[in-house]
Coordinates of C-alpha atoms and ligand atoms in Angstrom, one line a residue:
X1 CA 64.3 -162.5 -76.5
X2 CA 66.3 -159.3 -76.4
X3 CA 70.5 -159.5 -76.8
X4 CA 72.3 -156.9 -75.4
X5 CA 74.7 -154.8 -77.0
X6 CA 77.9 -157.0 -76.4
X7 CA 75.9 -160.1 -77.4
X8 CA 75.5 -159.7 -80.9
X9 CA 77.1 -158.9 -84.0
X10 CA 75.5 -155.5 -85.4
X11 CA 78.0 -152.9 -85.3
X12 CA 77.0 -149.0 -86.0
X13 CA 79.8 -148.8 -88.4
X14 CA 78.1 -150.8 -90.8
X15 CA 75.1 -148.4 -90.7
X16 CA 74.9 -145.8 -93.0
X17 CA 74.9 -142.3 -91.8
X18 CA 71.6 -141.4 -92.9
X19 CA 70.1 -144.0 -91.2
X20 CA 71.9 -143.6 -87.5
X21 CA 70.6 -139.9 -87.9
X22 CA 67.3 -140.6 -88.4
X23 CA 67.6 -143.3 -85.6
X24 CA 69.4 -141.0 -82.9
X25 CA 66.9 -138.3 -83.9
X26 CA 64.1 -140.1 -83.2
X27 CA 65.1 -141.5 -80.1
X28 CA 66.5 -138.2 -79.0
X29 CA 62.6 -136.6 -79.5
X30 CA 61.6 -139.7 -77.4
X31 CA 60.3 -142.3 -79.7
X32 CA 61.1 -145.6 -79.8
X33 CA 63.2 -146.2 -83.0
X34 CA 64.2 -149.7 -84.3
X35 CA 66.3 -151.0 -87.3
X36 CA 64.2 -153.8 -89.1
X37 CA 64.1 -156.2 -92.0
X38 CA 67.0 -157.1 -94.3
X39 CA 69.5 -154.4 -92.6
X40 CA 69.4 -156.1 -89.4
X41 CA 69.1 -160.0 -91.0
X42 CA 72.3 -159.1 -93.2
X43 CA 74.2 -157.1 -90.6
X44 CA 74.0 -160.1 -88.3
X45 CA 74.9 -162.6 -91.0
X46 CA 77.9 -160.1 -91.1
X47 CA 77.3 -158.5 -94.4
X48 CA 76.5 -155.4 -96.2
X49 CA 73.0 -154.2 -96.1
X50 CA 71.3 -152.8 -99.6
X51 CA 69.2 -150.3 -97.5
X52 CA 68.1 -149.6 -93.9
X53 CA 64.6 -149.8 -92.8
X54 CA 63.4 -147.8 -89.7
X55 CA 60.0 -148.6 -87.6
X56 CA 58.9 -145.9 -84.6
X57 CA 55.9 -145.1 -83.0
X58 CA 56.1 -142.0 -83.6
X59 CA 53.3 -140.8 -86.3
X60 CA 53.9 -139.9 -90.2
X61 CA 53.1 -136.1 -88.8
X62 CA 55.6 -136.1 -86.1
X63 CA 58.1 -137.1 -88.2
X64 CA 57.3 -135.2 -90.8
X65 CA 57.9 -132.3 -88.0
X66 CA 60.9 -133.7 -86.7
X67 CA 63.0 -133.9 -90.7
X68 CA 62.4 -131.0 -92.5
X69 CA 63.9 -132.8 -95.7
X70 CA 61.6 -135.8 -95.4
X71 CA 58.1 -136.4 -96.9
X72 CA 55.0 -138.5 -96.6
X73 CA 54.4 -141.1 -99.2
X74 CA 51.9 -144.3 -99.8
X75 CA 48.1 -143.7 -99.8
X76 CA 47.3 -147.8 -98.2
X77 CA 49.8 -147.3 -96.0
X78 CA 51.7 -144.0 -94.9
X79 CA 55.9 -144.0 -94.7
X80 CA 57.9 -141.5 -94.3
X81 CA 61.2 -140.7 -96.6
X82 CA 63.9 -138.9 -95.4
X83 CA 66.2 -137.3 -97.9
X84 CA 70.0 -137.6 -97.2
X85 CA 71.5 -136.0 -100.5
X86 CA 70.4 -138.9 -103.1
X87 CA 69.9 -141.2 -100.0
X88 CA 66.6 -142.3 -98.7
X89 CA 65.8 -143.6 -95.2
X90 CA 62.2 -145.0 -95.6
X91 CA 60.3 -144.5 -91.9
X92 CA 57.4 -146.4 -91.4
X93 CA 55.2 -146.5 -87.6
X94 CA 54.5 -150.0 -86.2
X95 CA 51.7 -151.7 -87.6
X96 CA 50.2 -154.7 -87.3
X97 CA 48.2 -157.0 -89.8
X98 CA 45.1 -155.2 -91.1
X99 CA 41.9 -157.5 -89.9
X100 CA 41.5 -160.1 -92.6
X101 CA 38.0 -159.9 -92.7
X102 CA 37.7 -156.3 -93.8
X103 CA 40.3 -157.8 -96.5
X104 CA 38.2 -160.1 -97.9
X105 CA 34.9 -158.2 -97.9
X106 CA 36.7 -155.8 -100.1
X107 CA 37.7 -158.1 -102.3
X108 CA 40.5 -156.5 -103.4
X109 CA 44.0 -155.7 -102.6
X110 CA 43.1 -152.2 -102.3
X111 CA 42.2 -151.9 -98.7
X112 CA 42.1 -148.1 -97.7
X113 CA 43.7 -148.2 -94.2
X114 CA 43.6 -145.0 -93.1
X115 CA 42.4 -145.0 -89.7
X116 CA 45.0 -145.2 -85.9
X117 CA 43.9 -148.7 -85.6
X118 CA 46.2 -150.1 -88.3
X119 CA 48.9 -149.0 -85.9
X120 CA 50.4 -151.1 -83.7
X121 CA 53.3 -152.1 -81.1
X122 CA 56.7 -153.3 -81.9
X123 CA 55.6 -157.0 -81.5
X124 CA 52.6 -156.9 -83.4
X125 CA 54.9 -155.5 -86.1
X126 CA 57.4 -158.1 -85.7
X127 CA 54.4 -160.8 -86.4
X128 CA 52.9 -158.8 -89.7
X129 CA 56.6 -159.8 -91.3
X130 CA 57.0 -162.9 -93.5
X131 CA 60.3 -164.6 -91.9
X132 CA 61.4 -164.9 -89.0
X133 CA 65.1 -163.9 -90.2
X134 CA 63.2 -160.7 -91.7
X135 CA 62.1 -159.9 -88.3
X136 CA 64.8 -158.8 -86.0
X137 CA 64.8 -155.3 -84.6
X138 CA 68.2 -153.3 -83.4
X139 CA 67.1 -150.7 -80.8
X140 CA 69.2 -147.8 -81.1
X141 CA 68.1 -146.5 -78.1
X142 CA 70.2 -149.5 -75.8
X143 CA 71.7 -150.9 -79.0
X144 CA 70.1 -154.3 -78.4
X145 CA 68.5 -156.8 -80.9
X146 CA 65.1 -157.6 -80.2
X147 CA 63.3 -161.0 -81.1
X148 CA 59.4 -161.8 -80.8
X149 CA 59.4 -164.9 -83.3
X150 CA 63.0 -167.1 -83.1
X151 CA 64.9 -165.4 -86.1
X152 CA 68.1 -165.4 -84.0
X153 CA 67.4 -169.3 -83.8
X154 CA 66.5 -169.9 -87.7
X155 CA 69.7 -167.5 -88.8
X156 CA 71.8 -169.7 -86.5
X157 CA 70.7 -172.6 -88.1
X158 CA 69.8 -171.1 -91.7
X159 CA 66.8 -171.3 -92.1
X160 CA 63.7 -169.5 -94.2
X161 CA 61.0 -170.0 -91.6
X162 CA 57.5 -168.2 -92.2
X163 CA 56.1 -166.7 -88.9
X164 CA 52.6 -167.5 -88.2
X165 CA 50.8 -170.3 -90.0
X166 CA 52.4 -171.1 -93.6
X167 CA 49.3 -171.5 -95.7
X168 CA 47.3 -168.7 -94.0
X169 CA 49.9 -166.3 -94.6
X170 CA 50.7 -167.3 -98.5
X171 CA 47.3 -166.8 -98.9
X172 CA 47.2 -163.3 -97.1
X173 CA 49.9 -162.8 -99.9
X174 CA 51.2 -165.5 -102.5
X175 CA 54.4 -163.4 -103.4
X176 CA 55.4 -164.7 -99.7
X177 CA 56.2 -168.3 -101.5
X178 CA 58.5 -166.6 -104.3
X179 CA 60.3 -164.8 -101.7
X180 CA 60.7 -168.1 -99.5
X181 CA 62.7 -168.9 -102.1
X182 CA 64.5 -165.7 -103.1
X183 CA 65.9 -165.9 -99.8
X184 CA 66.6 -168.9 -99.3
X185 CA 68.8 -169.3 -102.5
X186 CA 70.3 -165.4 -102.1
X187 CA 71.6 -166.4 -98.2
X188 CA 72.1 -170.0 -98.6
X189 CA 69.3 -171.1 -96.2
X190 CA 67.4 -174.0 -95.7
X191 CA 63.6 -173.6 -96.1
X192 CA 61.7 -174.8 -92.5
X193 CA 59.9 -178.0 -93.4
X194 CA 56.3 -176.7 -93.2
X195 CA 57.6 -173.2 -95.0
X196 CA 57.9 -175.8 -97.7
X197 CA 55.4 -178.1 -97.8
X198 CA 52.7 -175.4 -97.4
X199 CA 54.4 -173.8 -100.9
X200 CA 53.9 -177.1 -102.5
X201 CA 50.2 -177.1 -101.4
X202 CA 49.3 -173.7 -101.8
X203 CA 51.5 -173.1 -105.4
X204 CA 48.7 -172.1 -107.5
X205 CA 47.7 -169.4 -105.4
X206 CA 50.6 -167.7 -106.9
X207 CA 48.2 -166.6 -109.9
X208 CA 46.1 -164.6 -107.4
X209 CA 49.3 -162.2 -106.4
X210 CA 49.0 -158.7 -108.2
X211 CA 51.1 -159.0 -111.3
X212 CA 52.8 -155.8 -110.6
X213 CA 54.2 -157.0 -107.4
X214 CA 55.2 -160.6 -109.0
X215 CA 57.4 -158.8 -111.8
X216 CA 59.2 -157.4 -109.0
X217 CA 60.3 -160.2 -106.8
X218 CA 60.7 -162.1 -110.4
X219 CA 63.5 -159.2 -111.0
X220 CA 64.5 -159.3 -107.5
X221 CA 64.8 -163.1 -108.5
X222 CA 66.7 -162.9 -111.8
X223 CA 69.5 -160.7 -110.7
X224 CA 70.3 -161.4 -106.7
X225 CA 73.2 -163.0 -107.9
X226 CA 72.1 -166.1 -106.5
X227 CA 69.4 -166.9 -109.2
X228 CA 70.4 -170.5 -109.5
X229 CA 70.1 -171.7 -106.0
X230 CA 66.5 -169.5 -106.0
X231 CA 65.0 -170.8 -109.1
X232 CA 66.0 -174.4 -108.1
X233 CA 63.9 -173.7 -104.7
X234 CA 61.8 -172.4 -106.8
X235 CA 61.4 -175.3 -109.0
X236 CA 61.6 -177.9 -105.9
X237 CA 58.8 -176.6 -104.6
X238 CA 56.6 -176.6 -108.0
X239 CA 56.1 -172.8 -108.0
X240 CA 57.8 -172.3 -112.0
X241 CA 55.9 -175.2 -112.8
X242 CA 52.7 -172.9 -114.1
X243 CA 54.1 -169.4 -113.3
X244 CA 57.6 -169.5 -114.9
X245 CA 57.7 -172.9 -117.3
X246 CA 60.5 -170.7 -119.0
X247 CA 62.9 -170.5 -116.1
X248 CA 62.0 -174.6 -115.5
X249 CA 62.8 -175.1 -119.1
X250 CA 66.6 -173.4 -118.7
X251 CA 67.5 -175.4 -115.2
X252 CA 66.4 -178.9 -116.9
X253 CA 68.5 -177.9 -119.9
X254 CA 65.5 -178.9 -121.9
X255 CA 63.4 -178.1 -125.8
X256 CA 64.6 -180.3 -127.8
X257 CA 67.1 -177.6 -129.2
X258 CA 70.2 -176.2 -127.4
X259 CA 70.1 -177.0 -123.7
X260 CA 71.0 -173.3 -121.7
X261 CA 71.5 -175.4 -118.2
X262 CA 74.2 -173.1 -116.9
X263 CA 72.5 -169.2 -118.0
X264 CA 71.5 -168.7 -114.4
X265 CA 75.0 -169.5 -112.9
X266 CA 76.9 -167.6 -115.8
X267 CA 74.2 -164.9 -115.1
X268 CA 74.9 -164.7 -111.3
X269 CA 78.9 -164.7 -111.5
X270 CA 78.7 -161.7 -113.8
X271 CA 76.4 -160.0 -111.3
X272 CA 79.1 -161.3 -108.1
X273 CA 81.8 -159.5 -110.7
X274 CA 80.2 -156.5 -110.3
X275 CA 78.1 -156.5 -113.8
X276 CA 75.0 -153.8 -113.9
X277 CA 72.1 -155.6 -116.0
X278 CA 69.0 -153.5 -117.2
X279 CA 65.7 -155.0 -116.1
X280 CA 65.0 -155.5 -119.7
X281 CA 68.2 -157.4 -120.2
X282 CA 67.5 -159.3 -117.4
X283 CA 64.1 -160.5 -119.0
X284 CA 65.3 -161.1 -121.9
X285 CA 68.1 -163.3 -121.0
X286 CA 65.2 -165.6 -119.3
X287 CA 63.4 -165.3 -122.6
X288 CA 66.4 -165.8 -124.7
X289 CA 66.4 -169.9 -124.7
X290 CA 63.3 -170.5 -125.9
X291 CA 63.5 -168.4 -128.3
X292 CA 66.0 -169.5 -129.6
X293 CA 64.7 -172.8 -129.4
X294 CA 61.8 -172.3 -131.3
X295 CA 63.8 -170.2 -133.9
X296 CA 65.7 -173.4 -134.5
X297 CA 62.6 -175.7 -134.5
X298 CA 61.1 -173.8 -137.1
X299 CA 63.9 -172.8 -139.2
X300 CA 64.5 -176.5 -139.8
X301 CA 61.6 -176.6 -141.4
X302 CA 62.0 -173.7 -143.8
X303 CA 63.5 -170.3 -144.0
X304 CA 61.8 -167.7 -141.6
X305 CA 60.9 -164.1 -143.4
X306 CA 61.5 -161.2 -141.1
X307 CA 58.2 -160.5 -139.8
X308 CA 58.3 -164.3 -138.6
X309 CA 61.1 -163.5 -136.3
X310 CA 60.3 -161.2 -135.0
X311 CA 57.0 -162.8 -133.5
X312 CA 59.0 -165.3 -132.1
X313 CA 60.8 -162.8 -129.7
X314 CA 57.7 -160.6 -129.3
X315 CA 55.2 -164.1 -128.6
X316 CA 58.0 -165.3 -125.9
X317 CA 57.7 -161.5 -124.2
X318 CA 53.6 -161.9 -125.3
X319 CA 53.9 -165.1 -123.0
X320 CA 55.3 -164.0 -119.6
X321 CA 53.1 -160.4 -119.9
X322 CA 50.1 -163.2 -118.8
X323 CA 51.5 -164.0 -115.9
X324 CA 53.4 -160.8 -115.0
X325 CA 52.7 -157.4 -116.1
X326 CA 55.7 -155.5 -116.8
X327 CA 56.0 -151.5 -117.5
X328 CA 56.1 -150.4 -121.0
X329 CA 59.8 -149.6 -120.8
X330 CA 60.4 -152.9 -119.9
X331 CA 58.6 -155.1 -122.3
X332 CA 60.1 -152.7 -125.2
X333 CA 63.6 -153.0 -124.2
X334 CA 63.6 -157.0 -123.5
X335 CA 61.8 -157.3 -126.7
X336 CA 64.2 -155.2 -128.7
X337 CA 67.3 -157.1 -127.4
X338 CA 65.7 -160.5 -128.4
X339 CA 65.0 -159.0 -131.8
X340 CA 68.5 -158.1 -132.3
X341 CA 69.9 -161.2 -130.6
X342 CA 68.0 -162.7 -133.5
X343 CA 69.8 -160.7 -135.9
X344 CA 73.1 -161.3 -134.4
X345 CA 73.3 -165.4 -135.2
X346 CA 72.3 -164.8 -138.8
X347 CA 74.7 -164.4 -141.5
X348 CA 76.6 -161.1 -140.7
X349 CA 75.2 -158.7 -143.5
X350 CA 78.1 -158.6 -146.4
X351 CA 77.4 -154.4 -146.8
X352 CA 79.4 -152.6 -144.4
X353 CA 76.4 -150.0 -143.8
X354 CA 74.0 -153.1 -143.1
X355 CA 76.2 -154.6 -140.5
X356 CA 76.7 -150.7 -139.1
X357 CA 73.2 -150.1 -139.1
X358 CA 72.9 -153.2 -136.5
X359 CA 75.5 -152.2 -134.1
X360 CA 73.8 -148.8 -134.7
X361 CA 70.5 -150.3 -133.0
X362 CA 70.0 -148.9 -129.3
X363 CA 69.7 -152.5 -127.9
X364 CA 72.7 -154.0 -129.9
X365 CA 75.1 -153.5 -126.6
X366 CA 72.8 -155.8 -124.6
X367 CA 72.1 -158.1 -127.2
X368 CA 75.9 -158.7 -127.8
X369 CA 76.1 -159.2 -124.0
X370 CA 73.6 -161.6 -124.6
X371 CA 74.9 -163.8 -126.9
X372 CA 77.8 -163.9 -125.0
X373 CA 75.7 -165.0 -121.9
X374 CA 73.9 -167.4 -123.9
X375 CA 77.2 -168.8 -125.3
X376 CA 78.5 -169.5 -122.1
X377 CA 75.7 -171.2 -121.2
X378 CA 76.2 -173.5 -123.2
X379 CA 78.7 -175.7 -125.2
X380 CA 77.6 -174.1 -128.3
X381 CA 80.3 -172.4 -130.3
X382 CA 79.8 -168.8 -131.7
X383 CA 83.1 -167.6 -130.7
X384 CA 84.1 -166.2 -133.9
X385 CA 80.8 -164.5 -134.7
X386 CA 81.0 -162.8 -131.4
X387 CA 84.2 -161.4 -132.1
X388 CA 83.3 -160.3 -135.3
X389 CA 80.3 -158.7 -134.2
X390 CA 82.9 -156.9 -131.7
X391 CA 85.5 -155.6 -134.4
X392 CA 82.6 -154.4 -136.6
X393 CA 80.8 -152.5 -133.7
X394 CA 84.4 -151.2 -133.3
X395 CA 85.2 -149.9 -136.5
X396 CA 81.6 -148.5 -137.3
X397 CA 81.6 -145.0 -137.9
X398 CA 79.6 -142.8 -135.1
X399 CA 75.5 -142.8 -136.5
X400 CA 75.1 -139.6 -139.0
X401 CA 72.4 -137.6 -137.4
X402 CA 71.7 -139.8 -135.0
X403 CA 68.6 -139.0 -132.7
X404 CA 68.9 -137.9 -128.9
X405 CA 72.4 -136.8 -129.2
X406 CA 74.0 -140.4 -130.7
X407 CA 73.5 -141.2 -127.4
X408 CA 74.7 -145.4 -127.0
X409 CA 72.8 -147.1 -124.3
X410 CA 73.2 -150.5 -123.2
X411 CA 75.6 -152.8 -122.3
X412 CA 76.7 -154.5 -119.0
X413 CA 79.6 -152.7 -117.9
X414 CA 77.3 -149.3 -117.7
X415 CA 76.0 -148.4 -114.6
X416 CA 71.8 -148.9 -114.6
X417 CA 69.6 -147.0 -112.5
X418 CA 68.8 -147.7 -109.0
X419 CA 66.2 -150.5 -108.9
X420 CA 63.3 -149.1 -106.8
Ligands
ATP501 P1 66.3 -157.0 -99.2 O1 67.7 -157.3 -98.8 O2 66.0 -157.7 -100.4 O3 65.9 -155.5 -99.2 P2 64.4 -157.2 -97.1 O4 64.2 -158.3 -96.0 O5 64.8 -155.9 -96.6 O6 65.5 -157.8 -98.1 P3 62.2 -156.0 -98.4 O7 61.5 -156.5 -99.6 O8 63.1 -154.8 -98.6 O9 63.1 -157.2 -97.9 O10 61.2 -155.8 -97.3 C1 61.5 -155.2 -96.0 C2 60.9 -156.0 -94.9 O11 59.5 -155.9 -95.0 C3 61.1 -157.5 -94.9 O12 62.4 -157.8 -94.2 C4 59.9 -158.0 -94.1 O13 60.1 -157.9 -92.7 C5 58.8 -157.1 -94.6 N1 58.1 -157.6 -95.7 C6 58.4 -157.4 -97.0 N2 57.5 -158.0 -97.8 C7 56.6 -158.6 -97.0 C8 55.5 -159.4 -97.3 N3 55.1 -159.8 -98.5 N4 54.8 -159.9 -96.2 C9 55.2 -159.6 -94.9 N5 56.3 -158.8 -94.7 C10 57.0 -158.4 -95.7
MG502 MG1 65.1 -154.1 -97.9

């Protein structure tokens, strides 16, 4: 189905700069030259795209001919990025689903695809995609929007609907079931009957996705801003049951401790007001309940020495490296704001320099921001400890000799860098 210009929504204005050019220069040269994916999905939804995907036919050399400032990238599959100033317009040539076969007898995820046959039309592109909503093209050439698989229908009626066959494609790739439900709570959809039924049946094939691509649709996940409504799907359709018990355990309010029900609504208004989170924060804060949990479990026994502690917060981290395998950076950082957290709801230290020396920490910002997300999460108090945390932090002197530059880092009002 193909809707012509004055029958759809899309408007050029919305597209950034960048993008149009490589769209118009393309076409211009004679190739065909199509906005996919997300831009397209959220431009006809009315909103603001994050970025702008392009698909041609013509090849990664011709392009790489055609933009002097662009380069190739990707060894399994070739794209092209185009370099706007600090923009990037990723390019990428039809394709269409590598033979499943040759998949299998590899045995791995690493298939080599080098050779022309991995390239394909506009359709068969269309059909490689996971949703239907995700697979709407905008011809710049006529400025039309062209459908092969019913996402006009399924955005009319809101609704995550896998193309193909649901439990052949999550077991192509697992990560399609998280991402049913990514979208589905970040846009508000419905998920398409079989869509869901075939998650429920096929959950455990979750474990089989490549960590490294799991911890990123789990970040994706944790700070869309619409974490609550995703998790929930999430949850519904038994996926957190064995690959994230910890965000299960925070929507059913549960340990026998202090119940953190509301973290991942707090945790999306701060990210609709505008709040930049550091991956590491954002780990942490789904770490954060537990441990605190167990803290209190255990502490009721007896007193906790320091080493104790802090394998508490670095066993909760320990815990989700199973399942997911996050960078170095990462695990340090969530690990050092849940050891700090820690250190924030004991006794504040009566020696000035001892309660300096904690606001001092490099993850102290995050960890107060914490706190305060953990605090509104629930109807604990801690009001008073917060705001003497604050004063102190405040009224702490700059750290004397203080390494790279007394450089502070952290906290949620500081702008993070791009997530790639
Ligand atoms: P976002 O707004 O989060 O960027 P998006 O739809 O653009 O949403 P991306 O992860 O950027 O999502 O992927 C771009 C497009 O690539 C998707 O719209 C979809 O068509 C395709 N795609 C991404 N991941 C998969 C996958 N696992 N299987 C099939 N197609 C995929
Ligand atoms: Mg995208």
């Amino acid at each position: 189905m193909v809707l012509e210009r004055p029958e759809h929504s899309v408007s050029r204005r919305f597209i950034s700069d960048a993008a149009l050019k490589v769209l118009y220069r393309l076409d211009k040269a004679g190739y065909e030259a199509y906005l996919v994916g997300g831009a397209v999905r959220d431009l006809l939804l009315g909103g603001r795209p994050k970025d702008f995907d392009i698909v041609t036919d013509a090849r990664p050399e011709q392009m790489r001919k055609l933009f002097r400032n662009s380069r190739i990238i990707g060894r399994r599959f070739r794209l092209v990025h185009v370099l706007f100033g600090n923009e990037i317009v990723e390019v990428a040539t039809f394709r269409r689903d590598p033979d499943p076969r040759r998949q299998r007898g590899r045995g791995s995820n690493e298939l080599l695809v080098t050779s022309d046959n991995t390239y394909g039309t506009p359709r068969e592109d269309a059909f490689r995609r996971d949703f239907t909503v995700n697979a709407l093209f905008y011809r710049i050439h006529d400025f039309s929007v062209v459908d092969y698989v019913g996402g006009l229908d399924d955005l009319d009626q809101r609704m995550i609907r896998v193309i193909g066959e649901p439990a052949v494609r999550y077991q192509e790739d697992p990560v399609r079931m998280l991402r049913a439900c990514e979208f589905a709570g970040r846009l508000g959809f419905d998920i398409e009957r079989e869509t869901l039924d075939a998650i429920r049946e096929q959950r455990r094939e979750i474990h089989k996705a490549a960590p490294a691509r799991l911890v990123e649709e789990l970040l994706q996940l944790l700070g869309c801003g619409r974490a609550e409504p995703a998790f929930e799907w999430a949850s519904d359709s038994g996926l957190l049951e064995s690959l994230i018990p910890e965000a299960r355990d925070i929507l059913e309010g549960r340990g026998r401790g202090a119940g953190f029900a509301r973290l991942f609504g707090v945790l999306d208004r701060w990210v609709q007001e505008g709040a930049e989170l550091s991956e590491g924060f954002l780990v942490a804060a789904l770490l954060a309940p537990s441990v605190i949990n167990r803290r209190l479990r255990l502490e009721r026994r007896r007193e906790l020495s320091r080493p104790e502690v802090q394998e508490i917060a670095s066993d909760a981290v320990a815990a989700l490296m199973s399942r997911f395998q996050l960078s170095n950076v990462r695990r340090d950082r969530a690990y050092e704001i849940l050891e700090t957290l820690q250190r924030l709801i004991e006794p504040i230290p009566d020696k000035e320099r001892a309660a300096w020396a904690i606001c001092w920490r490099p993850s102290f910002r995050e960890a107060l921001d914490l706190f305060e997300l953990l605090r509104e999460s629930s109807d604990g108090g801690g009001a008073e400890i917060l705001e003497a945390w604050r004063e102190i932090a405040d009224q702490a002197p700059p750290r004397q000799r203080a390494k790279s530059g007394g450089k502070k880092s952290g906290g949620r009002r500081r702008p993070r860098r791009k997530r790639r």
